Coordinates of C-alpha atoms in Angstrom, one line a residue:
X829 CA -12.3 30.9 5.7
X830 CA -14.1 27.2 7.0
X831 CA -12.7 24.7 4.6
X832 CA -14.9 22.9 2.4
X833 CA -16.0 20.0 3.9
X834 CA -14.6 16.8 2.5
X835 CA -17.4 14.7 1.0
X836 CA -18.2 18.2 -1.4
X837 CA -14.8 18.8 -2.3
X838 CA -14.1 18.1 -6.3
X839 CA -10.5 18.1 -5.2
X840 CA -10.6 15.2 -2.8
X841 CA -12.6 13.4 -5.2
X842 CA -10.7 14.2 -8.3
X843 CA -7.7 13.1 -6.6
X844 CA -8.8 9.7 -5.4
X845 CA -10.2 9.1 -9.0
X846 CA -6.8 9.9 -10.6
X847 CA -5.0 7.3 -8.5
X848 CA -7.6 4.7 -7.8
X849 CA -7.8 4.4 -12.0
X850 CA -4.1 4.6 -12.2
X851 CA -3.4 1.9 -9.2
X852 CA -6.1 -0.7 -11.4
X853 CA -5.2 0.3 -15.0
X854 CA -2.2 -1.8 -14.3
X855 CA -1.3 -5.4 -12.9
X856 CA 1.3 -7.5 -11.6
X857 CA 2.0 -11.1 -12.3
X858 CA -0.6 -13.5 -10.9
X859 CA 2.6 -16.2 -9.9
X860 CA 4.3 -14.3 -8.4
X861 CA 4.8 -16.1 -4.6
X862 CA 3.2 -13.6 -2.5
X863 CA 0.1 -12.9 -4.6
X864 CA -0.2 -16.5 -5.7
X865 CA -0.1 -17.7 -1.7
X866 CA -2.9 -15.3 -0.8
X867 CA -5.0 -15.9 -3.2
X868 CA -4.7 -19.6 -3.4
X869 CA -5.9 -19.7 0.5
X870 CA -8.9 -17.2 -0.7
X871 CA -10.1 -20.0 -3.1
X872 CA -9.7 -22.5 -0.7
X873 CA -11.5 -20.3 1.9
X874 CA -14.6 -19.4 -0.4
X875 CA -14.8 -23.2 -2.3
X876 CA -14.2 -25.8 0.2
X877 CA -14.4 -23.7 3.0
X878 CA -10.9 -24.3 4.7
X879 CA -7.7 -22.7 4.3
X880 CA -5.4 -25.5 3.3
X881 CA -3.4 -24.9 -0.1
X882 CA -2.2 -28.5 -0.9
X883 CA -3.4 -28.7 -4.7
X884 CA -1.3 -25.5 -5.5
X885 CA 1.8 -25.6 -2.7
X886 CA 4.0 -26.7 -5.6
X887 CA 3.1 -23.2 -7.4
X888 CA 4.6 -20.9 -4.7
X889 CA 7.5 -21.3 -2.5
X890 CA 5.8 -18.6 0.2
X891 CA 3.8 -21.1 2.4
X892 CA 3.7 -22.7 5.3
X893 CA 3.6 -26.6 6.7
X894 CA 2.1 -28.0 9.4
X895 CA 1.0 -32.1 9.5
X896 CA 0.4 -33.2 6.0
X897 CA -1.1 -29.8 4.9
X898 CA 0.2 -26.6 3.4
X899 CA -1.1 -23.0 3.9
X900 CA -0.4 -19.5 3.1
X901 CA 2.1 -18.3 5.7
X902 CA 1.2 -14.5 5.4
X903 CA -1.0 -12.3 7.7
X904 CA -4.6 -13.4 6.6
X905 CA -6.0 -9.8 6.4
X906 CA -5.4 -9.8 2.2
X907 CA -6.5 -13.5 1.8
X908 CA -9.9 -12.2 3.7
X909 CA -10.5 -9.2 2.1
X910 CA -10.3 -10.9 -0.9
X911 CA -13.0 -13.5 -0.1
X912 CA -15.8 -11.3 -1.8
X913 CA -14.6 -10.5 -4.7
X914 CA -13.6 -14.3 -5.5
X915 CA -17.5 -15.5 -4.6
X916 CA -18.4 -12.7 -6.7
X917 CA -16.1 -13.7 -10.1
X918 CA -17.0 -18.1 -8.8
X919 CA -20.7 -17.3 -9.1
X920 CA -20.4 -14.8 -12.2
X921 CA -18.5 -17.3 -14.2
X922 CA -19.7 -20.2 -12.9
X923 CA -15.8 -21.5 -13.0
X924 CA -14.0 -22.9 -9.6
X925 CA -10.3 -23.7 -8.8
X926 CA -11.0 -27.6 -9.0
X927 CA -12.8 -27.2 -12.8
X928 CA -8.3 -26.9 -13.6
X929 CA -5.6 -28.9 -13.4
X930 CA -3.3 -25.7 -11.3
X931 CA 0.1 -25.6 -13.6
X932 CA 2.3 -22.6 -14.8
X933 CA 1.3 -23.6 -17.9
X934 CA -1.8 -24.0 -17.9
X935 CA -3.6 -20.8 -19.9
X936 CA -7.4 -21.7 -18.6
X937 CA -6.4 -22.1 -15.0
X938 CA -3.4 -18.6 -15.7
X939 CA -6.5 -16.5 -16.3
X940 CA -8.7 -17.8 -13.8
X941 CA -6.6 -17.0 -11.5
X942 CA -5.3 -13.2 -12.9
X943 CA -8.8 -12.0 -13.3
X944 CA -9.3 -13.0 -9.6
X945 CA -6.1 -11.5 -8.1
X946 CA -6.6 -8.0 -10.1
X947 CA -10.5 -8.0 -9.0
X948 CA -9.2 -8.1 -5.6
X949 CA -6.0 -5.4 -6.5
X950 CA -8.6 -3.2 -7.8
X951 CA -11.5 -3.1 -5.1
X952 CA -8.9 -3.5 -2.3
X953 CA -5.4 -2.3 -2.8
X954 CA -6.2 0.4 -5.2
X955 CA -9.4 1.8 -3.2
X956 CA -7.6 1.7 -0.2
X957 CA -4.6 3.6 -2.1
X958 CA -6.7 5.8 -3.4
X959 CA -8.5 6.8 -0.3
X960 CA -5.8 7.0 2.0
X961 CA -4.2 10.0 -1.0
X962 CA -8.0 11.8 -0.7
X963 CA -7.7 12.3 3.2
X964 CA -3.6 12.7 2.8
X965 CA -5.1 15.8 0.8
X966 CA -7.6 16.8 3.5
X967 CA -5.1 16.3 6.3
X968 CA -2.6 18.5 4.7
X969 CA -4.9 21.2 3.5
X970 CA -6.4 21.8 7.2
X971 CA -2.7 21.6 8.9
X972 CA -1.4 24.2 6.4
X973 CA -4.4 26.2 5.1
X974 CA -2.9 25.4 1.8
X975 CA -5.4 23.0 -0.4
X976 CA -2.7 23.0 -3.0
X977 CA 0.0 22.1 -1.2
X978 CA -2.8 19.5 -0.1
X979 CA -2.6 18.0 -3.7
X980 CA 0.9 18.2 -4.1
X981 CA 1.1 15.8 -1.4
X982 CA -1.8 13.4 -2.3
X983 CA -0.1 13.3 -5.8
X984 CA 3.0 12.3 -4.6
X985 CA 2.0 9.8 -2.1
X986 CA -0.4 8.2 -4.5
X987 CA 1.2 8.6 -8.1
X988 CA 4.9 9.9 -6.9
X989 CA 6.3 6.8 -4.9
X990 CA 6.0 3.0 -5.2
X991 CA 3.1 3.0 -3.3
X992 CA 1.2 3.1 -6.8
X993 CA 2.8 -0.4 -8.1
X994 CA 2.4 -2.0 -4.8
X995 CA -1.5 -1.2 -5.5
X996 CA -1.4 -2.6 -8.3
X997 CA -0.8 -6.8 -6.6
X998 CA -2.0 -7.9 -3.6
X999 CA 0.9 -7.5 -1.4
X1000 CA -0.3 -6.0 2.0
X1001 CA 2.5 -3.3 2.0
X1002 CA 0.2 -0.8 0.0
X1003 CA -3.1 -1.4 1.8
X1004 CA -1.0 -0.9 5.4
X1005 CA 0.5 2.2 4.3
X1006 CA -2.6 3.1 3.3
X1007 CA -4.6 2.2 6.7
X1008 CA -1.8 4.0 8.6
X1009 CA -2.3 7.2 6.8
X1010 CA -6.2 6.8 7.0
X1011 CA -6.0 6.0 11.0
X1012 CA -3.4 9.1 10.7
X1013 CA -6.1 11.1 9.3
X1014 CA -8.9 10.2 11.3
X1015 CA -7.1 10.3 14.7
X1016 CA -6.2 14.1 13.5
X1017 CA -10.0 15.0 13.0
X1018 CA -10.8 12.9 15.7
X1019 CA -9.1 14.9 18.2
X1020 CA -9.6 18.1 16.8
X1021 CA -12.8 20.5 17.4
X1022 CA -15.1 18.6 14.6
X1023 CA -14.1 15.6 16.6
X1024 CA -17.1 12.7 16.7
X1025 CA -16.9 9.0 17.6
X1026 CA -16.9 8.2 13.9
X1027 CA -13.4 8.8 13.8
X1028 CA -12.9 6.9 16.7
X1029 CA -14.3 4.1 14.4
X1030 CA -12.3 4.6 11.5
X1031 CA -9.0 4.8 13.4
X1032 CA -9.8 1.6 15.5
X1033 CA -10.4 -0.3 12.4
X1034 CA -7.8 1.2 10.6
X1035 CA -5.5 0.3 13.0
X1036 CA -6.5 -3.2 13.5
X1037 CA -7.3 -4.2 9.7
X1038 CA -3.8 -2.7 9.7
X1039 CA -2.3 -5.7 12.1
X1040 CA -4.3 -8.3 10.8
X1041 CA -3.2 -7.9 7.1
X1042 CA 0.6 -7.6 8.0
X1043 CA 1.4 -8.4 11.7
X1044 CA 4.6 -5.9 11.7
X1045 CA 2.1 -3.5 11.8
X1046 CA 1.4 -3.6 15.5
X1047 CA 5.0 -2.2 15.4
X1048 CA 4.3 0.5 13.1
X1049 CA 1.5 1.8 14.1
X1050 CA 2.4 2.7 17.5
X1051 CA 3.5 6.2 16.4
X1052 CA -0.6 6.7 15.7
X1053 CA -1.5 5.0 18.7
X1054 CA 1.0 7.5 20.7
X1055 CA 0.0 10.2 18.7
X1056 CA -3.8 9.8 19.9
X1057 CA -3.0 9.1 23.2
X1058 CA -1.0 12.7 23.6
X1059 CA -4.0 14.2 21.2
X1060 CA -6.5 13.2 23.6
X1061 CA -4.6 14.4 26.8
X1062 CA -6.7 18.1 26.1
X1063 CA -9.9 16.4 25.8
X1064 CA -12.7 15.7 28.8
X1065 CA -11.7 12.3 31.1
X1066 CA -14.6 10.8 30.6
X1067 CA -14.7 11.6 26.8
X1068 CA -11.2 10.9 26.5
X1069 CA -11.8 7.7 27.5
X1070 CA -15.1 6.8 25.8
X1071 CA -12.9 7.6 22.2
X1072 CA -10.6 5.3 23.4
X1073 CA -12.7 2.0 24.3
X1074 CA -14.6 2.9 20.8
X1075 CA -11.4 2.9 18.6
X1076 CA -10.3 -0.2 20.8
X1077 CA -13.8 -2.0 20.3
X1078 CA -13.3 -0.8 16.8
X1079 CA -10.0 -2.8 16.3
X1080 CA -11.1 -5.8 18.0
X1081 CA -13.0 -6.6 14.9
X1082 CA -9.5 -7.7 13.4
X1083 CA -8.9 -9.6 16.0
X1084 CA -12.1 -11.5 16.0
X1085 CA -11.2 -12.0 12.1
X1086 CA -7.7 -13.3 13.0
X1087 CA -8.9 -16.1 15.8
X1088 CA -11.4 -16.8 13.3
X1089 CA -9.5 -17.5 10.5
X1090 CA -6.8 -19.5 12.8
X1091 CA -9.6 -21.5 13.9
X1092 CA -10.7 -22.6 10.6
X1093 CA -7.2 -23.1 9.1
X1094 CA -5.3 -24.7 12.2
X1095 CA -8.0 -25.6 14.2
X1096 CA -6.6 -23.6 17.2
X1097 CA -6.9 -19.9 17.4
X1098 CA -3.1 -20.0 19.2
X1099 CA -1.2 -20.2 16.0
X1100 CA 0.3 -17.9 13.0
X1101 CA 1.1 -18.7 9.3
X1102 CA 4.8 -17.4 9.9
X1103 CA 5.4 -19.9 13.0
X1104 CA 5.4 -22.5 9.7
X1105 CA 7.3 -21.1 7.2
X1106 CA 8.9 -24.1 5.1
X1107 CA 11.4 -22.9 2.8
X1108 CA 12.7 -19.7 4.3
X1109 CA 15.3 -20.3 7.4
X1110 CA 16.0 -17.1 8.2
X1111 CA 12.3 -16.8 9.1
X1112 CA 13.2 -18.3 12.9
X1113 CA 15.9 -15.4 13.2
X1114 CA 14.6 -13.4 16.3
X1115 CA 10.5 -12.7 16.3
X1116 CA 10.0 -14.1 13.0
X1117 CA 12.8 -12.5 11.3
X1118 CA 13.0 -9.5 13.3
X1119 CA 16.1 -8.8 15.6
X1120 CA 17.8 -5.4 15.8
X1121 CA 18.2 -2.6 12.9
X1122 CA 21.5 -2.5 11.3
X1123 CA 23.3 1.0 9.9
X1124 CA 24.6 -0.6 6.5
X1125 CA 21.1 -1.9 5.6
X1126 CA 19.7 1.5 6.6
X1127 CA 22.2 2.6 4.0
X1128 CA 20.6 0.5 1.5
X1129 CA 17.2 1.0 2.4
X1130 CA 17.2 4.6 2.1
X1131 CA 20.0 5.3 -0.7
X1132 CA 21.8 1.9 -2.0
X1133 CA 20.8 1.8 -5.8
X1134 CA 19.3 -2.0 -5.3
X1135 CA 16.5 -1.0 -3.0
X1136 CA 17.1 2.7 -2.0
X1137 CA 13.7 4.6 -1.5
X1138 CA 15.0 7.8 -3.5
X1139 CA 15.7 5.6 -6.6
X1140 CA 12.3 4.9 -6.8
X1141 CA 10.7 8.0 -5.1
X1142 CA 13.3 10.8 -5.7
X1143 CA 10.2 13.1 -4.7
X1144 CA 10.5 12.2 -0.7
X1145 CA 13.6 14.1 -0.5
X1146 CA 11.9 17.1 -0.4
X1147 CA 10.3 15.9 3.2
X1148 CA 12.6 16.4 5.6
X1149 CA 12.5 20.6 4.5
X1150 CA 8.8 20.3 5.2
X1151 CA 8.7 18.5 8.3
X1152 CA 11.7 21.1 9.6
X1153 CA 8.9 24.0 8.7
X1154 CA 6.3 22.1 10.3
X1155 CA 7.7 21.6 13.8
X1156 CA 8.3 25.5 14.3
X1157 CA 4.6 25.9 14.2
X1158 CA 3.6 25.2 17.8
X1159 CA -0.3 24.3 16.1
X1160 CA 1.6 21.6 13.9
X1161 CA 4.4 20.3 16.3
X1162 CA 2.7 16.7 17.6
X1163 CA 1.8 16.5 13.6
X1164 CA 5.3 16.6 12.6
X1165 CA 6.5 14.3 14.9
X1166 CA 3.8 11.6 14.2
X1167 CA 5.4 12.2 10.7
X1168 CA 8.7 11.9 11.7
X1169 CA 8.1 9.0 14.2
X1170 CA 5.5 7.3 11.4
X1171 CA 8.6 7.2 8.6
X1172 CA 11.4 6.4 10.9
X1173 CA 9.7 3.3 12.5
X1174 CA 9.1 1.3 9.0
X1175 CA 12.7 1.8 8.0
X1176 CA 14.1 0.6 11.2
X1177 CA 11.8 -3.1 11.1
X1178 CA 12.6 -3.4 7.7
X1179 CA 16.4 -2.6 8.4
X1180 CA 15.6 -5.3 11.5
X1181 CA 14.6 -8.0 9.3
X1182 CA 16.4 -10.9 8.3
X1183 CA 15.3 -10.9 4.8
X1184 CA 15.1 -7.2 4.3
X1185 CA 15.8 -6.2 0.6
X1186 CA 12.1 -8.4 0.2
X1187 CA 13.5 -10.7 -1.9
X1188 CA 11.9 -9.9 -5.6
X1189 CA 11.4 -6.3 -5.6
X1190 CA 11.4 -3.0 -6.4
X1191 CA 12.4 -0.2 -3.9
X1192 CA 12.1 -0.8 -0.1
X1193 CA 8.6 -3.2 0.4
X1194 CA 8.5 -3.3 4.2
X1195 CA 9.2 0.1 4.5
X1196 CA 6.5 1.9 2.0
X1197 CA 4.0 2.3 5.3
X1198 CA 6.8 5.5 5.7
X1199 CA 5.7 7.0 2.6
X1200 CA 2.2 8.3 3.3
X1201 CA 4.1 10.2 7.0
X1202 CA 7.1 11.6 4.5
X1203 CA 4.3 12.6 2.1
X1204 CA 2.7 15.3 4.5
X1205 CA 6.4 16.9 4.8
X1206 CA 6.3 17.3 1.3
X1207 CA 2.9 19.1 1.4
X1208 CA 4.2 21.4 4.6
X1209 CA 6.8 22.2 1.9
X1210 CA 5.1 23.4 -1.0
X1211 CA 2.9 25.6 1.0
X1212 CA 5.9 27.6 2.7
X1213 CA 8.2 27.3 -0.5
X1214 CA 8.5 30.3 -3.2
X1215 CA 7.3 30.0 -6.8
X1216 CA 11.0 28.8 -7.6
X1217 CA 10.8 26.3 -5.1
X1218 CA 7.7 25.5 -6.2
X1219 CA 8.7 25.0 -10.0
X1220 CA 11.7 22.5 -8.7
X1221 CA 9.4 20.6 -6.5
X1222 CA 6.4 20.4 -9.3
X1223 CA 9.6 19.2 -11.7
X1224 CA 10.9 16.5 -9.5
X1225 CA 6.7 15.1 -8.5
X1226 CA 6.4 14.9 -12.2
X1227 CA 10.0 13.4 -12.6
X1228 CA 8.7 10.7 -10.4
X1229 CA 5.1 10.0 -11.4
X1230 CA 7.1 8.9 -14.3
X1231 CA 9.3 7.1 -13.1
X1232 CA 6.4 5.0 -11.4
X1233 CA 4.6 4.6 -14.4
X1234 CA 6.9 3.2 -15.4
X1235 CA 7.3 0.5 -12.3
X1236 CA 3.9 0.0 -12.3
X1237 CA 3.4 -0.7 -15.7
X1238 CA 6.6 -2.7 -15.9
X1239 CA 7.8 -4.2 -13.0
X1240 CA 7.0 -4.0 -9.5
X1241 CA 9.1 -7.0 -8.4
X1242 CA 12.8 -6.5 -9.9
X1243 CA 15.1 -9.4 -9.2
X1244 CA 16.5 -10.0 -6.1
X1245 CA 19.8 -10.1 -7.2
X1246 CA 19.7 -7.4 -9.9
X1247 CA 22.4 -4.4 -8.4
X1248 CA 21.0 -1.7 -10.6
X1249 CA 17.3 -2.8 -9.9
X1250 CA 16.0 0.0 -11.6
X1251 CA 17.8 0.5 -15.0
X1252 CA 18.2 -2.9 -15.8
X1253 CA 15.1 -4.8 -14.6
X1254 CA 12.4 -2.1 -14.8
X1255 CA 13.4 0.1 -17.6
X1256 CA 16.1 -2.1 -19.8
X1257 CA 14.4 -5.8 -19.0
X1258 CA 10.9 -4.7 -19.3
X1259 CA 9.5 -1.0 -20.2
X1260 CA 12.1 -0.3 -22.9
X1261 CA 11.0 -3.4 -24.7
X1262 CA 7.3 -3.0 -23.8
X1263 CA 6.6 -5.7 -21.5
X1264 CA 4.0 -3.9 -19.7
X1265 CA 0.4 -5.2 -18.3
X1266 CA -2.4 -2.9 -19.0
X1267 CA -6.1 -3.1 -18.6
X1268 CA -6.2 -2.9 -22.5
X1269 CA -3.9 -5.2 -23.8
X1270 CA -4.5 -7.9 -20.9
X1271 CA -8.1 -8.0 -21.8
X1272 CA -9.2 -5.8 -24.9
X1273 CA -6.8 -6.9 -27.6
X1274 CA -4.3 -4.2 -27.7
X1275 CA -1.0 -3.3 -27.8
X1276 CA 1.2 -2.5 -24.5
X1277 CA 1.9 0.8 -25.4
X1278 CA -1.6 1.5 -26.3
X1279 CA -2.5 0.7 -23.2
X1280 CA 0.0 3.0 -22.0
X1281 CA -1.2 5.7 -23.9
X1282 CA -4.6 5.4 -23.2
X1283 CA -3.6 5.3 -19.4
X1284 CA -1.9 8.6 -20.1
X1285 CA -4.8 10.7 -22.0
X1286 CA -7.5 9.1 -19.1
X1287 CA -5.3 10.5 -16.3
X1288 CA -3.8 13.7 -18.4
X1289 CA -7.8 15.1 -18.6
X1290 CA -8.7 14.1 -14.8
X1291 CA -5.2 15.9 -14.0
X1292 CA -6.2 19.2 -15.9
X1293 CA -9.6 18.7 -14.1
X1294 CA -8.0 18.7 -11.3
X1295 CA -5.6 21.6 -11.9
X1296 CA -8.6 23.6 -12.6
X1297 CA -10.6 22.3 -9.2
X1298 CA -7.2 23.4 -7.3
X1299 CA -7.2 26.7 -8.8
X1300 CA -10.9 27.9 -8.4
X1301 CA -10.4 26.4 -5.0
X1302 CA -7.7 28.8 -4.4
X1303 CA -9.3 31.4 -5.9
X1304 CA -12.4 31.5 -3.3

C-alpha cells in the first residue's frame, strides 16, 4: 500500500504540533551561563554589530578572553540563529540591551532578556525538536510499514526523553540531536527510490548547521556521513557523486557562517571561542576537553542516578530489543547500525570529556544527540511486539512523558553536585513545591499549576486527535 506522502499526513503534522507546543509552553532560566553567554553575544551581534560581551561578562562565568575583551566561548551556530528573532523583539519593542543597566537584579533588563531567549527557544530549539520527531515518524513508518509504531517513536523522542527540556533553553544539545536525526532522515530518502537532490540539501545543511552550533558534532555525525557514503555505493557513479558535492556544497554554508562570525568577533577567521575559555581549566585537557572515553563514566552516563540517561528517559530501554529485530531484516540492516553507531558515538565523547556530567544539569547533555538513533529502536519495537508488549511499552512512554513534564516544567539544570539529581532537585526542590515556568504564569498572570494544567488539556485533545489520526491511518 504507497504510504501517504509526508506533507498530507495529519499524523506527521499532529505530531510535530504536540511537541513543538509542549517544547515552547515551557522555559528555562534566562541566567543560566549557557543561555545567558549565547544570547548576550546575539545582542551584541544585532546592536553594535560585533561579538564582544564585556558589559555582561560579569553575568556568566561561560565566556571566553582574549586582549581586553570577553566573548561567548560556545559554537556560534545558537548565537546566530538567534540573530532574527532578537532584531525582531529590538524593533517591536523599540527596547535595546544598552537602554539597562545588565544586573541579576535588575527586573526591566531580567525580562528583556527572558522574552528574547524563549523567542529564540521557541522558533529555534522547539521547531527544530519538533521537526526532527515528524520525520523520526516518517522514517520509522517507511522502515517498518508500521505508521503506529511510527508515532510511538516520534512520541518518545520528542515528549519521552530530555530532549523536550533541552528545547525548552537555548543549549545547542537539542537542536544537534535534532539536525542529526533530520540529516538521518533525509540521507534515508535520499538514497532510497524517491531519492532527489533535495535531500541531498537538507542532509548537507543538516549536517553542517549541526557542526557549527556545537563543534563535537563533526564527531558525531560521522555515523550519517558513513551511513550515506555505504547508501550511495548502489547508486549510478556519476549520480553518486553529484549527491555528494550537493550535500557537501550544502554544508559549506556553515562554514561560510563560522569564518564569518570569527572574522567579525576575532578579526581572524583562524580562531575558536573554546581556544579562550577563562574560567574552566579542564577545557585545555586533550582537544578542548576531549581525551579518551572512560568505563566508570560510561557507568554514570548510562545508569548512575546523578546523570544516568534511564533516570530521565526510562523509555530508551526498550531500544536495544528493537534495534536486535531490526538488524535481522536484511532491508533494515545498514538502518540499524546507523542507529547503533548514531547512539554509541555521543555517549563515548561525552564519557571522553573532561567535564562530562555538564556541570548544572539534568540527565546526560552531551550525549542527548543518541536519543533520536535509540528512538527508531523503540519504533522497530512496537511494530514486531504483541498487544502485551505493546501495553508495557505504551505504560512505560507514558511513565516517561511524565516524568519530563515534569523536567521541563521544573528543572532542566539540576545541581551539579546534587547525587539524587532527579528526586531531590527536579521533583522535591522544584515541581513538588510548584516552581515551574509556564507560558501562562510567566506572562498571563497565572498560577504555576494552572499553567500546568492548561499545558495538559492543550496537549491531552491534540493527543486524542492524534490517537484518532493513527487509527484511521491504520485502518486504510
Amino acid at each position: 500500500m504507497p504510504v501517504v506522502p509526508l506533507r498530507r499526513d495529519p499524523v506527521a503534522w499532529l505530531i510535530a504540533l504536540l511537541v513543538w507546543f509542549s517544547c515552547a509552553w515551557f522555559g528555562s532560566w534566562e541566567f543560566n551561563p549557557n543561555n545567558a553567554v549565547r544570547m548576550f553575544a546575539t545582542l551584541s551581534l544585532v546592536e553594535q554589530g560585533d561579538a564582544t560581551i564585556d558589559e555582561f561578562a560579569a553575568l556568566t562565568i561561560d565566556k571566553a578572553q582574549f586582549g581586553n575583551h570577553y566573548y561567548s566561548d560556545k559554537a556560534p551556530g545558537m548565537t546566530v540563529l538567534g540573530i532574527p528573532a532578537v532584531a525582531i523583539a529590538d524593533r517591536l519593542s523599540g527596547q535595546r540591551a544598552d537602554d539597562f543597566v545588565p544586573g541579576f537584579e535588575n527586573r526591566e533588563f531580567n525580562r528583556f532578556l527572558k522574552i528574547r531567549i524563549r523567542l529564540v527557544a521557541v522558533t529555534i530549539c522547539a521547531v527544530l525538536s519538533a521537526l526532527a520527531a515528524m520525520l523520526l515518524y516518517d522514517l520509522v513508518r517507511r522502515a517498518t510499514g508500521d505508521g503506529e509504531a511510527g508515532a510511538v517513536a516520534a512520541l518518545a523522542y520528542g515528549l519521552g526523553t530530555t530532549i523536550w527540556g533541552w528545547s525548552t533553553t537555548i543549549f545547542g544539545h537539542a537542536p544537534v540531536a535534532a539536525l542529526l536525526l533530520i540529516a538521518a532522515w533525509a540521507v534515508w530518502r535520499g538514497t532510497g527510490a524517491e531519492r532527489s537532490p533535495g535531500h541531498a540539501v537538507v542532509a548537507g545543511l543538516a549536517l553542517g548547521w549541526a557542526v557549527l552550533i556545537e563543534h563535537s558534532a563533526l564527531i558525531a555525525g560521522l555515523p550519517v556521513a558513513g551511513f550515506a557514503l555505504w547508501r550511495l555505493r548502489t547508486v549510478a557513479r556519476g549520480e553518486a557523486v553529484r549527491t555528494v558535492a550537493i550535500a557537501l556544497a550544502a554544508g559549506a554554508s556553515a562554514l561560510v557562517v563560522l569564518l564569518a562570525y570569527n572574522l567579525i568577533a576575532f578579526g581572524t577567521v583562524f580562531r575558536l571561542g573554546y581556544s579562550g575559555v577563562t574560567d574552566f581549566a579542564g577545557m585545555q585537557e586533550g582537544l578542548f576537553g576531549l581525551t579518551y572515553p572512560k568505563p566508570y563514566v560510561l557507568y554514570e552516563l548510562i545508569l548512575g542516578e546523578r546523570r544516568g540517561m534511564l533516570w530521565v528517559a526510562p523509555i530508551l530501554v526498550v531500544a536495544p530489543f528493537g534495534l536486535a529485530m531490526l538488524v535481522r531484516n536484511p532491508a533494515t540492516r545498514d538502518l540499524c547500525w546507523l542507529a547503533v553507531a548514531g547512539a554509541v558515538v555521543p555517549f563515548l565523547i561525552n564519557a571522553s570529556y573532561y567535564y562530562w556530567d555538564g556541570g548544572n544539569a539534568t540527565g546526560p547533555r552531551h550525549a542527548l544527540p543518541a536519543v533520536g538513533f535509540l528512538c527508531i529502536g523503540i519504533g522497530a519495537f512496537w511494530a514486531r511486539a504483541t498487544r502485551w508488549s505493546r501495553l508495557a511499552v505504551a505504560a512505560l512512554l507514558a511513565g516517561s512523558v511524565t516524568l519530563n513534564m515534569a523536567i521541563a516544567s521544573a528543572e532542566i539544570t539540576a545541581p551539579q553536585n546534587e547525587p539524587r539529581a532527579l528526586a531531590v532537585a527536579v521533583f522535591e526542590a522544584r515541581f513538588d513545591p510548584g516552581y515551574l515556568r509556564t507560558v501562562a504564569d510567566e506572562w498571563f498572570g497565572y498560577t504555576p499549576w494552572q499553567g500546568l494544567a492548561i499545558w495538559a488539556v492543550v496537549a491531552g485533545v491534540l493527543t486524542v486527535l492524534l490517537a484518532v489520526s493513527v487509527r484511521r491511518a491504520k485502518g486504510r
